[in-house]
XYZ file of C-alpha atoms in Angstrom:
626
model
C 37.395 27.954 36.230
C 37.754 29.965 39.423
C 41.194 31.180 38.346
C 39.902 32.030 34.827
C 43.150 31.571 32.901
C 43.671 33.685 29.733
C 45.243 32.947 26.370
C 47.111 35.770 24.551
C 47.433 35.783 20.751
C 49.419 38.571 19.029
C 49.235 39.156 15.241
C 51.396 41.540 13.174
C 50.254 43.292 9.969
C 51.879 45.732 7.564
C 49.684 48.738 6.636
C 50.757 50.353 3.402
C 50.080 53.942 2.355
C 47.670 54.442 -0.561
C 48.937 55.459 -3.983
C 46.015 56.765 -6.037
C 46.426 57.301 -9.769
C 43.750 59.511 -11.376
C 43.820 59.812 -15.172
C 42.112 62.648 -17.056
C 39.898 60.908 -19.628
C 38.819 64.081 -21.498
C 39.219 64.797 -25.205
C 41.547 67.714 -24.437
C 44.276 65.155 -23.597
C 43.918 63.751 -27.109
C 43.840 67.239 -28.658
C 47.082 68.163 -26.871
C 48.815 64.949 -28.033
C 49.079 63.529 -24.534
C 47.383 60.127 -24.858
C 50.525 58.018 -25.258
C 52.309 59.804 -22.394
C 49.310 59.339 -20.103
C 48.880 55.633 -20.848
C 52.636 54.930 -20.644
C 52.942 56.671 -17.249
C 49.865 54.845 -15.966
C 51.253 51.420 -16.964
C 54.683 52.120 -15.475
C 53.218 53.303 -12.180
C 50.882 50.314 -11.841
C 53.581 47.765 -12.675
C 56.549 49.191 -10.743
C 57.561 46.460 -8.229
C 59.000 48.905 -5.696
C 55.804 50.936 -5.651
C 53.735 47.754 -5.350
C 55.822 46.734 -2.365
C 55.473 50.071 -0.599
C 51.972 51.206 -1.617
C 48.445 49.960 -1.988
C 47.818 51.142 -5.577
C 44.373 52.113 -6.874
C 43.719 53.713 -10.271
C 40.781 55.791 -11.545
C 39.769 57.787 -14.583
C 37.608 60.904 -14.586
C 35.722 63.212 -16.904
C 32.387 64.519 -15.675
C 32.526 61.851 -12.938
C 35.135 59.490 -11.520
C 35.275 55.703 -11.928
C 37.730 52.859 -11.542
C 39.980 52.339 -14.547
C 38.688 49.759 -16.989
C 39.420 51.337 -20.363
C 40.603 54.851 -21.163
C 39.514 56.298 -24.500
C 40.011 60.024 -23.825
C 36.504 60.750 -25.084
C 34.929 62.634 -22.158
C 33.565 66.004 -23.294
C 33.520 67.403 -19.751
C 36.347 67.666 -17.220
C 35.419 68.118 -13.581
C 38.700 67.882 -11.684
C 37.256 69.320 -8.479
C 34.552 66.633 -8.320
C 37.142 63.863 -8.814
C 39.362 65.320 -6.081
C 36.435 65.613 -3.710
C 35.439 61.977 -4.237
C 38.986 60.714 -3.685
C 39.371 62.926 -0.624
C 36.273 61.342 0.936
C 37.680 57.838 0.370
C 41.372 58.299 1.207
C 41.556 61.545 3.159
C 41.739 59.849 6.561
C 44.950 57.925 5.819
C 48.367 58.871 4.498
C 47.947 58.845 0.731
C 49.713 60.098 -2.387
C 47.566 61.115 -5.361
C 49.181 61.143 -8.802
C 47.050 63.306 -11.112
C 47.675 62.614 -14.805
C 46.012 65.677 -16.361
C 46.471 68.765 -18.496
C 44.984 70.851 -15.692
C 42.168 72.209 -17.886
C 38.675 72.065 -16.385
C 35.317 72.784 -18.038
C 32.914 72.167 -15.162
C 32.827 72.492 -11.394
C 34.547 74.543 -8.722
C 38.059 75.861 -9.240
C 40.225 72.975 -8.030
C 43.150 75.293 -7.308
C 41.351 76.550 -4.204
C 39.942 73.194 -3.133
C 40.817 72.154 0.420
C 41.868 68.518 0.854
C 42.655 66.640 4.056
C 46.248 67.104 5.233
C 46.925 63.377 4.830
C 46.357 63.542 1.056
C 49.229 64.951 -1.057
C 48.829 65.555 -4.796
C 51.584 64.964 -7.358
C 50.370 66.160 -10.801
C 52.033 64.862 -13.955
C 51.461 67.451 -16.685
C 50.026 65.702 -19.742
C 49.911 67.394 -23.130
C 51.592 70.195 -25.006
C 52.699 73.065 -22.756
C 53.759 75.399 -25.578
C 52.053 78.817 -25.445
C 50.451 79.900 -28.729
C 49.114 83.236 -29.894
C 45.354 83.189 -29.509
C 42.372 85.511 -29.941
C 39.080 84.354 -28.472
C 35.562 85.336 -27.500
C 35.785 84.922 -23.735
C 32.147 85.550 -22.878
C 28.868 86.858 -24.263
C 26.232 88.299 -21.949
C 22.669 88.930 -23.076
C 19.182 88.614 -21.653
C 17.256 85.494 -22.625
C 14.327 87.618 -23.765
C 13.936 90.827 -25.758
C 10.772 92.791 -26.372
C 9.413 93.425 -29.827
C 10.388 96.810 -31.364
C 12.827 97.445 -28.527
C 16.625 97.424 -28.531
C 18.420 94.833 -26.433
C 22.036 94.998 -25.204
C 24.842 92.532 -25.932
C 28.087 92.581 -23.938
C 31.044 90.657 -25.321
C 34.478 90.138 -23.804
C 37.324 89.522 -26.285
C 40.703 88.245 -24.997
C 44.136 88.023 -26.591
C 47.263 86.134 -25.550
C 50.458 86.867 -27.429
C 53.578 88.993 -27.631
C 52.856 91.359 -30.535
C 50.389 94.139 -31.327
C 47.484 93.072 -33.544
C 44.280 94.434 -35.091
C 41.097 92.472 -35.609
C 37.359 92.860 -36.106
C 34.440 91.599 -34.033
C 31.154 90.924 -35.804
C 27.703 90.060 -34.495
C 25.243 88.050 -36.573
C 21.509 87.793 -35.931
C 19.945 84.796 -37.702
C 22.959 84.732 -40.025
C 22.755 88.438 -40.941
C 25.538 90.760 -39.819
C 24.073 93.506 -37.626
C 27.172 94.899 -35.876
C 30.917 95.227 -36.351
C 33.735 96.990 -34.502
C 37.488 97.239 -34.997
C 39.709 95.992 -32.151
C 43.353 96.451 -31.160
C 45.390 94.287 -28.778
C 48.969 94.099 -27.525
C 51.057 92.293 -24.931
C 49.763 94.683 -22.251
C 46.291 95.330 -23.669
C 44.902 91.778 -23.645
C 41.211 92.237 -23.077
C 38.406 94.474 -24.295
C 34.666 94.629 -23.748
C 32.353 95.359 -26.687
C 28.821 96.642 -26.094
C 26.155 96.667 -28.789
C 22.449 97.518 -28.997
C 20.471 95.389 -31.439
C 16.959 95.864 -32.757
C 14.256 93.257 -32.001
C 12.294 93.626 -35.220
C 10.111 90.513 -35.177
C 8.847 87.871 -32.767
C 10.514 84.475 -32.358
C 13.665 82.655 -31.308
C 16.758 84.287 -32.769
C 20.232 82.826 -33.209
C 22.937 85.251 -32.105
C 26.583 84.669 -33.053
C 29.566 86.736 -31.949
C 32.698 86.175 -34.057
C 36.160 87.709 -33.980
C 38.409 87.475 -37.052
C 41.090 84.825 -36.629
C 44.819 85.549 -36.720
C 46.943 84.366 -39.626
C 48.953 81.930 -37.492
C 46.241 81.029 -34.967
C 46.263 77.352 -33.991
C 42.824 77.112 -32.361
C 40.001 78.962 -34.113
C 37.150 77.160 -32.374
C 37.115 79.753 -29.616
C 36.842 82.664 -32.087
C 33.062 82.575 -31.907
C 30.244 81.968 -29.486
C 26.568 81.383 -30.107
C 23.516 81.984 -27.991
C 19.789 82.164 -28.468
C 17.411 84.957 -27.483
C 13.657 84.971 -27.749
C 11.925 88.100 -28.990
C 8.503 88.281 -27.387
C 5.564 90.567 -27.892
C 5.063 92.198 -24.506
C 1.606 93.359 -25.587
C -0.786 93.088 -22.676
C -4.259 91.859 -23.581
C -6.831 93.742 -21.511
C -10.412 92.564 -21.292
C -12.808 95.431 -20.493
C -15.981 93.664 -19.414
C -19.231 95.579 -19.010
C -22.953 94.904 -19.317
C -23.792 98.600 -19.813
C -22.837 101.382 -22.212
C -20.899 104.223 -20.627
C -18.419 106.946 -21.740
C -15.840 105.493 -19.334
C -15.462 102.449 -21.559
C -14.302 104.414 -24.572
C -12.048 106.641 -22.447
C -10.389 103.616 -20.820
C -9.809 101.940 -24.177
C -8.157 105.044 -25.654
C -6.067 105.651 -22.544
C -4.785 102.072 -22.308
C -4.125 101.690 -26.034
C -2.096 104.908 -26.061
C 0.735 102.445 -25.394
C 1.106 100.277 -28.508
C 2.073 97.319 -26.327
C -1.441 97.056 -24.896
C -4.653 95.993 -26.584
C -8.163 96.308 -25.156
C -11.055 94.001 -26.003
C -14.505 95.222 -24.962
C -16.420 92.129 -23.871
C -19.790 91.167 -22.469
C -19.930 89.125 -19.238
C -20.963 86.059 -21.257
C -17.668 85.963 -23.201
C -16.432 82.455 -23.979
C -13.684 80.706 -22.032
C -11.514 80.602 -25.179
C -11.528 84.410 -25.321
C -10.987 84.843 -21.582
C -7.942 82.547 -21.604
C -6.057 85.116 -23.719
C -6.726 87.996 -21.313
C -3.891 89.222 -19.069
C -5.787 91.887 -17.107
C -9.539 92.073 -16.495
C -11.285 95.432 -16.090
C -14.648 94.704 -14.493
C -16.833 97.742 -15.040
C -19.724 98.012 -12.558
C -20.206 94.280 -11.934
C -23.622 92.736 -11.437
C -25.049 89.216 -11.317
C -24.200 88.602 -14.992
C -20.499 88.658 -14.018
C -20.637 85.397 -12.045
C -18.966 83.308 -14.782
C -16.222 85.947 -15.076
C -15.444 85.789 -11.346
C -15.501 81.985 -11.483
C -12.971 82.016 -14.324
C -10.669 84.485 -12.549
C -10.868 82.511 -9.315
C -9.857 79.370 -11.165
C -7.082 80.612 -13.454
C -6.062 83.918 -11.881
C -5.112 87.212 -13.504
C -4.920 90.907 -12.640
C -8.262 92.562 -11.905
C -9.266 96.242 -12.084
C -12.738 96.764 -10.620
C -14.637 100.015 -11.229
C -17.873 100.565 -9.306
C -20.606 103.142 -9.724
C -24.329 103.756 -9.677
C -25.116 100.575 -11.672
C -23.078 98.252 -9.450
C -24.904 95.396 -7.735
C -23.295 95.585 -4.307
C -25.158 92.596 -2.897
C -23.674 90.439 -5.643
C -20.225 92.054 -5.424
C -20.020 91.617 -1.645
C -20.780 87.917 -1.983
C -18.645 87.029 -5.025
C -15.281 88.391 -3.826
C -13.504 88.859 -0.503
C -11.239 91.870 -1.079
C -13.743 94.557 -0.042
C -17.389 95.095 0.830
C -19.781 98.018 1.064
C -23.058 98.633 2.811
C -25.028 100.431 0.111
C -27.417 103.233 1.158
C -28.810 103.580 -2.406
C -27.812 107.243 -2.497
C -25.274 108.689 -4.956
C -22.673 111.258 -4.018
C -19.927 113.186 -5.787
C -16.437 112.330 -4.480
C -13.264 114.309 -5.134
C -9.846 112.576 -5.247
C -7.065 113.439 -2.772
C -3.679 112.073 -3.866
C -1.706 109.963 -1.384
C 1.893 111.086 -1.954
C 3.256 108.170 0.066
C 1.945 105.537 -2.361
C 4.866 103.021 -2.561
C 4.092 100.470 -5.272
C 5.029 102.532 -8.345
C 5.828 106.129 -9.206
C 2.825 108.482 -9.371
C 4.775 111.689 -8.787
C 3.809 113.090 -12.221
C 0.108 112.685 -11.481
C -1.830 115.475 -9.803
C -5.537 115.333 -8.990
C -5.580 119.086 -8.522
C -8.672 120.495 -10.234
C -9.981 117.052 -11.205
C -13.776 116.753 -11.249
C -15.552 114.449 -8.768
C -16.546 110.888 -9.529
C -20.021 109.609 -8.895
C -20.408 106.840 -6.332
C -22.975 105.422 -3.954
C -22.744 106.219 -0.269
C -22.037 103.404 2.157
C -19.625 102.098 4.736
C -16.594 100.635 2.963
C -14.573 97.750 4.452
C -11.271 96.599 2.879
C -10.497 93.019 3.917
C -7.008 92.650 2.423
C -3.736 94.549 2.559
C -3.857 97.591 0.276
C -2.183 100.861 -0.688
C -4.121 104.056 -1.417
C -3.586 106.053 -4.605
C -6.313 108.578 -3.795
C -8.637 109.021 -0.822
C -12.121 110.573 -0.698
C -13.250 114.149 -0.154
C -17.000 114.681 0.142
C -18.460 118.194 0.473
C -15.104 119.595 1.560
C -14.484 116.934 4.201
C -11.508 114.600 3.796
C -12.454 111.042 4.693
C -10.143 108.286 5.858
C -11.495 106.070 3.115
C -9.881 105.151 -0.234
C -11.303 106.184 -3.568
C -8.622 104.492 -5.692
C -6.567 101.663 -4.194
C -4.336 98.714 -5.034
C -4.943 95.433 -3.195
C -1.549 93.839 -2.687
C -1.280 90.451 -1.003
C 0.451 87.165 -1.796
C -2.555 85.702 -3.573
C -3.581 88.450 -5.983
C -3.066 91.924 -7.382
C -6.168 94.031 -7.772
C -7.015 97.698 -8.377
C -10.339 99.190 -7.296
C -11.859 102.560 -8.209
C -14.971 103.382 -6.200
C -16.556 105.780 -8.689
C -17.666 106.216 -12.294
C -17.049 108.982 -14.874
C -13.297 108.519 -15.021
C -13.559 109.898 -18.557
C -13.847 113.338 -16.935
C -10.427 112.867 -15.347
C -8.843 112.188 -18.726
C -10.486 115.286 -20.193
C -9.296 117.413 -17.246
C -5.749 116.097 -17.660
C -5.813 117.343 -21.257
C -7.166 120.723 -20.152
C -4.372 121.089 -17.612
C -1.449 120.004 -19.816
C -2.771 120.027 -23.392
C -1.923 116.346 -23.590
C -3.355 113.055 -22.354
C 0.136 111.692 -21.683
C 0.288 112.091 -17.896
C -3.066 110.420 -17.316
C -2.439 107.711 -19.908
C 0.986 106.960 -18.413
C -0.612 106.612 -14.980
C -3.180 104.152 -16.301
C -0.358 102.285 -18.039
C 1.493 101.897 -14.733
C -1.650 100.507 -13.087
C -2.089 97.988 -15.918
C 1.617 97.086 -15.901
C 1.467 96.375 -12.183
C -1.652 94.251 -12.543
C -0.291 92.335 -15.540
C 2.607 90.996 -13.458
C 0.477 88.054 -12.348
C 0.951 84.564 -13.744
C -2.247 82.834 -14.602
C -2.536 79.278 -13.391
C -1.909 76.523 -15.867
C -2.434 72.796 -15.451
C 0.728 72.075 -17.433
C 3.936 74.076 -16.980
C 7.149 73.329 -18.862
C 10.707 74.423 -18.072
C 13.592 74.329 -20.557
C 16.461 76.379 -21.963
C 16.372 77.847 -25.457
C 20.031 76.960 -25.993
C 22.219 74.113 -24.742
C 25.950 74.319 -25.431
C 26.253 70.571 -24.912
C 23.632 67.847 -24.974
C 24.906 66.315 -21.714
C 22.910 68.828 -19.621
C 19.920 69.195 -21.945
C 16.562 68.351 -20.396
C 12.913 69.370 -20.392
C 10.960 69.484 -17.127
C 7.217 69.721 -16.619
C 4.681 70.044 -13.809
C 1.118 68.802 -14.183
C -1.821 69.703 -11.919
C -5.278 68.182 -11.550
C -8.595 70.059 -11.696
C -8.058 71.457 -8.203
C -4.557 72.654 -9.206
C -2.836 70.132 -6.979
C 0.297 68.477 -8.340
C -0.592 65.112 -9.880
C 2.144 62.489 -9.310
C 0.241 59.868 -11.328
C 0.058 61.713 -14.632
C 1.461 60.207 -17.801
C 3.470 62.797 -19.747
C 5.130 62.195 -23.085
C 7.730 64.364 -24.837
C 7.523 64.394 -28.641
C 10.691 65.645 -30.350
C 11.373 66.626 -33.949
C 14.614 67.882 -35.447
C 14.053 70.712 -37.898
C 16.989 69.915 -40.197
C 16.014 66.273 -40.790
C 13.239 63.698 -40.433
C 14.489 62.677 -36.992
C 11.691 62.346 -34.416
C 11.347 60.602 -31.099
C 8.897 60.081 -28.250
C 10.233 59.983 -24.699
C 8.346 59.230 -21.484
C 8.814 61.902 -18.813
C 9.851 60.392 -15.491
C 8.742 61.658 -12.097
C 11.555 63.250 -10.071
C 10.295 64.857 -6.881
C 7.585 67.321 -7.835
C 8.452 67.507 -11.530
C 8.484 65.268 -14.565
C 11.732 65.206 -16.512
C 13.077 63.942 -19.828
C 16.827 63.839 -20.440
C 18.072 64.837 -23.896
C 21.725 63.922 -23.439
C 21.745 61.551 -26.421
C 20.660 64.170 -28.972
C 22.909 65.465 -31.709
C 23.480 69.151 -32.333
C 20.669 70.963 -34.124
C 17.365 72.780 -33.799
C 14.483 70.909 -32.193
C 10.768 71.404 -31.714
C 8.987 69.557 -28.924
C 5.563 69.052 -27.421
C 4.740 67.781 -23.929
C 1.419 65.915 -23.900
C -0.630 64.638 -20.953
C -2.254 61.423 -22.153
C -5.555 61.479 -20.236
C -6.851 65.010 -20.884
C -4.680 65.679 -23.951
C -3.344 68.911 -22.473
C -0.155 69.967 -24.240
C 2.498 72.665 -24.438
C 5.220 73.188 -27.003
C 8.598 74.838 -27.291
C 11.851 74.975 -29.230
C 15.509 74.691 -28.322
C 18.903 74.450 -29.962
C 21.879 72.232 -29.135
C 25.182 73.681 -30.286
C 27.797 71.615 -32.073
C 30.566 72.583 -29.681
C 33.023 70.894 -27.380
C 34.604 73.061 -24.707
C 37.498 70.605 -24.484
C 38.513 71.496 -28.047
C 39.194 75.104 -27.073
C 42.265 74.461 -24.922
C 45.573 75.332 -26.515
C 47.989 74.047 -23.880
C 48.234 72.278 -20.555
C 47.811 74.595 -17.558
C 50.949 73.541 -15.689
C 51.160 76.778 -13.669
C 47.812 76.063 -12.043
C 48.732 72.446 -11.376
C 51.995 73.604 -9.773
C 50.205 75.984 -7.415
C 47.703 73.311 -6.465
C 50.346 70.643 -5.791
C 52.288 73.068 -3.596
C 49.196 73.735 -1.466
C 48.869 69.978 -0.782
C 52.579 69.412 0.018
C 53.030 67.535 -3.224
C 55.089 68.319 -6.310
C 54.725 68.932 -10.049
C 56.271 66.569 -12.617
C 56.328 66.055 -16.360
C 56.037 62.636 -18.081
C 59.807 62.401 -18.691
C 60.367 62.950 -14.951
C 58.442 59.829 -13.929
C 61.545 58.046 -12.603
C 62.286 61.040 -10.397
C 58.706 60.982 -9.069
C 58.961 57.255 -8.284
C 62.248 57.771 -6.431
C 60.804 60.618 -4.399
C 57.733 58.577 -3.471
C 59.876 55.627 -2.415
C 62.114 57.830 -0.261
C 59.325 59.953 1.229
C 59.022 58.964 4.895
C 55.431 60.158 4.969
C 54.433 57.060 3.039
C 56.541 54.475 4.890
C 54.561 51.275 5.593
C 53.595 50.910 9.248
C 53.726 47.619 11.187
C 50.770 47.210 13.470
C 50.253 44.562 16.145
C 46.929 43.169 17.159
C 46.837 41.505 20.616
C 43.890 39.226 21.172
C 43.295 38.208 24.840
C 40.727 35.446 25.323
C 39.633 33.969 28.674
C 39.438 30.198 28.934
C 35.824 30.518 29.907
C 35.131 32.068 26.520
C 36.139 28.795 24.787
C 32.672 27.273 25.116
C 33.345 23.851 23.588
C 36.523 23.429 25.637
C 34.612 24.493 28.730
C 31.862 21.930 28.046
C 34.492 19.242 27.466
C 36.190 20.060 30.776
C 32.871 19.973 32.672
C 31.976 16.664 31.001
C 35.425 15.170 31.873
C 35.239 16.324 35.509
C 31.722 14.944 35.808
C 32.767 11.620 34.286
C 35.737 11.415 36.660
C 33.458 11.969 39.644
C 31.061 9.206 38.611
C 33.902 6.766 37.871
C 35.526 7.414 41.239
C 32.156 7.127 42.951
C 31.455 3.881 41.187
C 34.822 2.430 42.163
C 34.452 3.561 45.766
C 37.292 5.977 45.574
C 35.202 8.828 46.990
């Protein structure tokens, strides 16, 4: 025990390099007649005795995601080669490995795998699967358009048309809106002129979701005509701003404001009393509060709860005690004495362009004297001039902070300004345009809603289709315990379905990946308070995998070269196997494991030795030998 003898045990193991086989399971392999070649190469690689002796073989299939091979049906509608490579790199990148990629090289989702950086220990050997013959093809490469268009306006469409071939051709591109042809243009292509961009302006004549289809005439000998058209959906919306002009008194300003604002057909003014119902107020985008008094309390409560742009106009009938208490943007100590105030334009006003507006010669407004305090950040449109003295106090301002947008005019008789503008220019246009800019700025405020839904109007594939929703309680705090249900109905048939929306983070979500192509209407309903919102979307009957004409062997070759691998074709499999077997990078490595154990670490042996020594001592003692 004092010497502490040691036992040495040495074990030898053979560590093989990894041979990873990744098979493209997408429908493009089937379309390019590569299924038999892919399966045959996979079987031969997995069963080759020399490879089994040299390598640790693992096989996978991939489409949108990667998985171990169980059955390969070549039915994946999405190919994400970069994601598959990234997953395999994380698993095998730290050891010498060879990756055989059985693929056509065509990818429909993810980062460009050609520029993907893998660990130096991982070399890729693609086997090109599928037809590599180049065919003449004319296709709609891309269509760019805004998701929304405004009623009675024109909206732009940009389309890129591409051609691959050796001869000069002529064709025609056509654009259809809800099935009706609204645009056409002749096109010419050649071996050197392979791409053209077509721009069109279309009329948004009525409100609603519109189906837009761009189609280029197919060639007489064209093999793939699926890529000769693209569809998208735009929504034509009425940008009309609903303005609520709320007043408890009769005044010429009210009529002047209504005429000025409605000079733009996209704005509508409702003249309301302060006791207007909640149902009416919910449809208002901008509130003009004319000389507020105590009867406006319910209006301020509504705005504080749901939000909205506010334009406050004060004057001789304003109840300043009430106004100072009900809002926090500004306050005024009223001296109960009226005064005429002239406007002085602030040329440095930054929020929108007022360069066309001039207050030169404008008559004064009537306001009550008092010390004015502005409590929030603001920008001045016009300051005050009283009896020839310019004051450092705003007459017309815009409150601009993170919580709200508000305009305030500290004076009545704005109707006189509109009349003076006509006298100066023989038109109301300059003044009306200025008021329109104020209303446009104030209307850019989203009112609060207890239920918000998020979705796309068009899904090219159902795999990424989903509807998300956010639900808030009475205090407008996100409610994680709500029960939301999505009710779906397909317009072309009697198909309907109810789906529960599951909580994911701070949103509720329903996946629509099992839906067939078609037009759908849906409603999201909160079960307790029966609050609901509806929408419509379309799922296209398209498969991006069907649009590939040939295997992209050039791209696979460049990628394999960057990883110190090599490109092969199915008939070159024997050559690939020979190269792998002779490649010294993948030679199995013998490793020794030396295990040194002290005798004292053998506890049972140690106990046995102590027991034997103790027994010997007692025996000798008993026999008088000690």
